[in-house]
Amino acid sequence: RGIGVAALLLDSIFSSDGVWVDPPGFIARGVAAVREAGGLVIADEVQPGFGRTGTHMWGFEQHEIVPDLVTLGKPMGNGFPIGAVVGRKSPMERFGGTARYSNTFAGNTVGIATADAVLTILQRDQIPQNALSMGQRLRAGVEKVAKRHDGVRGIRNAGLFFGVDMGPEGTPAAGRRAMALDVVDAMRDDCVLISTTGANEDTLKV
């Protein structure tokens, strides 16, 4: 229809689709195709970023790509409300030169100081490396549970980011979803907050 490709916006661990840990470089071909078509590449790092996946500070680094824009959110302030968009000079200048933008709460100094402290501690305390080692321990524990109970269908993780598929093969979709929600409720009763994800909402997102 004559409408070009504007951008590819991606969460490199596909956290809303079931937490899929793809091999390094998996998305590189898609990124190259979008750039060849004139589009921007936007990395959503709200969930895979900040060292959670263990191997890198940012999820896109695993795929050896450099996005045009990166969105950062909730973890950036460790509970304090702040978000950011980081980008290459070229798209930022093009946007700033053609559009007026203001925000009542932009540039809040307390929020910026909080985010600066969070990033400093993440690097100082080697949080990505800790996520990697603790993720290995957690996976070993989940695998032990899976051997004792046939309710776990699959386990995927990158660092401390887990996707655990619930319900044995052959279980109706409604049953798998109900089983996952039962686990979420039981964990909440023990003061541990997790959620479900995936097309059928039968995957635990930890």
XYZ file of C-alpha atoms in Angstrom:
206
model
C 0.000 0.000 0.000
C 2.993 2.277 -0.196
C 3.411 2.524 3.567
C 6.927 1.720 4.674
C 8.201 0.045 7.818
C 8.268 2.524 10.701
C 9.983 0.459 13.368
C 10.526 -2.886 15.030
C 9.709 -2.719 18.743
C 10.799 -5.805 20.617
C 11.288 -7.274 24.044
C 14.308 -9.502 23.497
C 13.105 -12.217 25.870
C 9.483 -12.158 24.645
C 8.261 -11.992 28.227
C 4.596 -11.510 27.301
C 4.674 -14.516 24.977
C 5.872 -17.069 27.501
C 9.480 -16.056 28.256
C 11.401 -17.453 25.305
C 15.160 -17.546 25.705
C 16.412 -17.398 22.143
C 20.002 -18.161 21.104
C 22.444 -15.259 20.705
C 21.921 -13.425 17.445
C 18.415 -14.851 16.922
C 16.823 -11.489 16.130
C 19.729 -10.074 14.115
C 18.215 -10.967 10.716
C 14.937 -9.272 11.592
C 16.792 -6.175 12.745
C 18.786 -6.079 9.506
C 15.615 -6.409 7.407
C 13.893 -3.559 9.248
C 16.900 -1.281 8.862
C 17.179 -2.127 5.184
C 13.532 -1.084 4.808
C 14.270 2.241 6.512
C 12.747 1.465 9.900
C 14.036 2.080 13.391
C 14.881 -0.637 15.901
C 13.462 -0.040 19.391
C 14.475 -2.280 22.292
C 12.012 -2.543 25.174
C 14.291 -3.178 28.156
C 11.704 -2.747 30.919
C 11.742 -6.496 31.625
C 14.900 -8.049 30.120
C 17.141 -5.131 31.098
C 19.020 -4.105 34.236
C 20.968 -7.362 34.465
C 17.999 -9.630 35.053
C 18.957 -12.110 32.341
C 22.392 -12.620 33.874
C 24.725 -12.472 30.892
C 24.497 -8.759 30.103
C 23.133 -5.542 31.555
C 20.710 -5.209 28.622
C 18.759 -7.922 26.840
C 19.586 -6.668 23.352
C 23.313 -7.162 24.015
C 22.874 -10.925 23.824
C 21.903 -10.523 20.176
C 24.834 -8.224 19.378
C 22.647 -5.429 18.053
C 22.659 -1.705 18.762
C 19.085 -0.315 18.838
C 18.155 3.145 17.639
C 16.024 3.678 20.738
C 15.807 1.918 24.109
C 12.865 2.198 26.495
C 13.553 1.910 30.225
C 10.958 1.827 32.964
C 9.969 0.356 36.313
C 13.232 -1.299 37.439
C 15.089 1.920 36.751
C 13.823 3.448 39.987
C 13.511 0.252 42.069
C 9.940 1.204 42.967
C 10.252 4.962 42.536
C 8.322 6.192 39.477
C 10.681 7.015 36.631
C 11.190 5.979 33.025
C 13.391 6.998 30.133
C 13.955 6.715 26.415
C 17.600 6.497 25.381
C 18.607 6.790 21.758
C 21.164 7.487 19.109
C 21.778 11.114 18.250
C 20.215 10.982 14.778
C 16.613 9.941 15.638
C 16.622 12.129 18.742
C 17.603 15.205 16.751
C 15.057 14.444 14.030
C 12.283 14.109 16.603
C 13.332 17.193 18.534
C 13.580 19.276 15.402
C 10.098 18.483 14.121
C 7.945 17.971 17.222
C 7.302 19.956 20.356
C 7.240 17.870 23.507
C 6.893 18.764 27.154
C 5.997 16.802 30.252
C 4.760 18.172 33.551
C 6.884 15.752 35.562
C 9.871 15.354 33.239
C 13.322 15.769 34.698
C 12.307 15.247 38.322
C 15.573 15.504 40.230
C 14.602 12.964 42.906
C 13.685 10.413 40.248
C 16.921 11.024 38.362
C 18.987 10.676 41.547
C 17.161 7.434 42.350
C 17.816 5.989 38.901
C 21.461 7.021 39.097
C 21.808 5.221 42.440
C 20.119 2.088 41.078
C 22.421 1.922 38.055
C 25.468 2.554 40.231
C 24.574 -0.287 42.609
C 23.743 -2.670 39.756
C 27.277 -2.255 38.458
C 29.055 -1.958 41.800
C 27.503 -5.106 43.238
C 27.737 -7.064 39.977
C 24.014 -7.747 39.891
C 24.029 -9.389 36.428
C 26.579 -11.958 37.609
C 24.504 -12.570 40.731
C 21.381 -13.048 38.606
C 23.239 -15.652 36.573
C 24.423 -17.689 39.571
C 21.167 -17.380 41.511
C 19.240 -18.278 38.373
C 21.195 -21.521 38.159
C 20.330 -22.328 41.778
C 16.660 -21.499 41.273
C 16.468 -23.605 38.131
C 17.958 -26.578 39.962
C 15.268 -26.183 42.623
C 12.442 -25.891 40.090
C 13.723 -28.974 38.269
C 13.623 -30.941 41.532
C 10.003 -29.905 42.026
C 9.207 -30.848 38.421
C 10.547 -34.372 38.992
C 8.205 -34.829 41.952
C 5.124 -33.352 40.297
C 3.865 -33.923 36.771
C 2.298 -30.458 36.679
C 5.411 -28.799 35.221
C 5.575 -29.150 31.433
C 8.648 -27.064 30.673
C 11.211 -24.694 32.198
C 13.018 -21.835 30.453
C 15.226 -19.202 32.000
C 17.835 -16.552 31.378
C 19.440 -15.574 34.656
C 16.622 -14.835 37.097
C 13.971 -14.494 34.376
C 11.910 -17.710 34.294
C 9.070 -19.125 32.274
C 7.567 -22.325 33.726
C 4.895 -24.062 31.636
C 2.173 -25.654 33.752
C -0.002 -28.663 33.000
C 1.072 -32.040 31.564
C 0.953 -32.606 27.808
C -2.598 -33.363 26.734
C -4.197 -31.267 29.477
C -6.921 -28.959 28.077
C -5.916 -25.306 27.833
C -8.400 -24.268 30.516
C -6.937 -26.820 32.918
C -3.371 -25.661 32.298
C -4.358 -22.061 32.874
C -6.224 -22.936 36.081
C -3.190 -24.828 37.373
C -0.922 -21.842 36.694
C -3.297 -19.455 38.449
C -3.490 -21.791 41.446
C 0.305 -21.600 41.768
C 0.239 -17.798 41.474
C -2.359 -17.612 44.262
C -0.440 -20.040 46.485
C 2.782 -18.089 46.017
C 0.990 -14.853 46.874
C -0.237 -16.432 50.102
C 3.456 -17.024 50.904
C 4.230 -13.361 50.076
C 5.915 -14.164 46.755
C 4.543 -12.269 43.755
C 4.709 -13.897 40.327
C 2.329 -13.808 37.369
C 1.245 -15.756 34.307
C 2.142 -15.146 30.693
C 1.885 -16.764 27.275
C -0.936 -17.063 24.773
C -2.928 -19.298 27.113
C -1.703 -17.692 30.362
C -0.489 -21.110 31.484
C 3.159 -20.127 31.914
C 4.451 -18.844 35.237
C 6.529 -15.688 34.807
C 9.088 -15.372 37.572
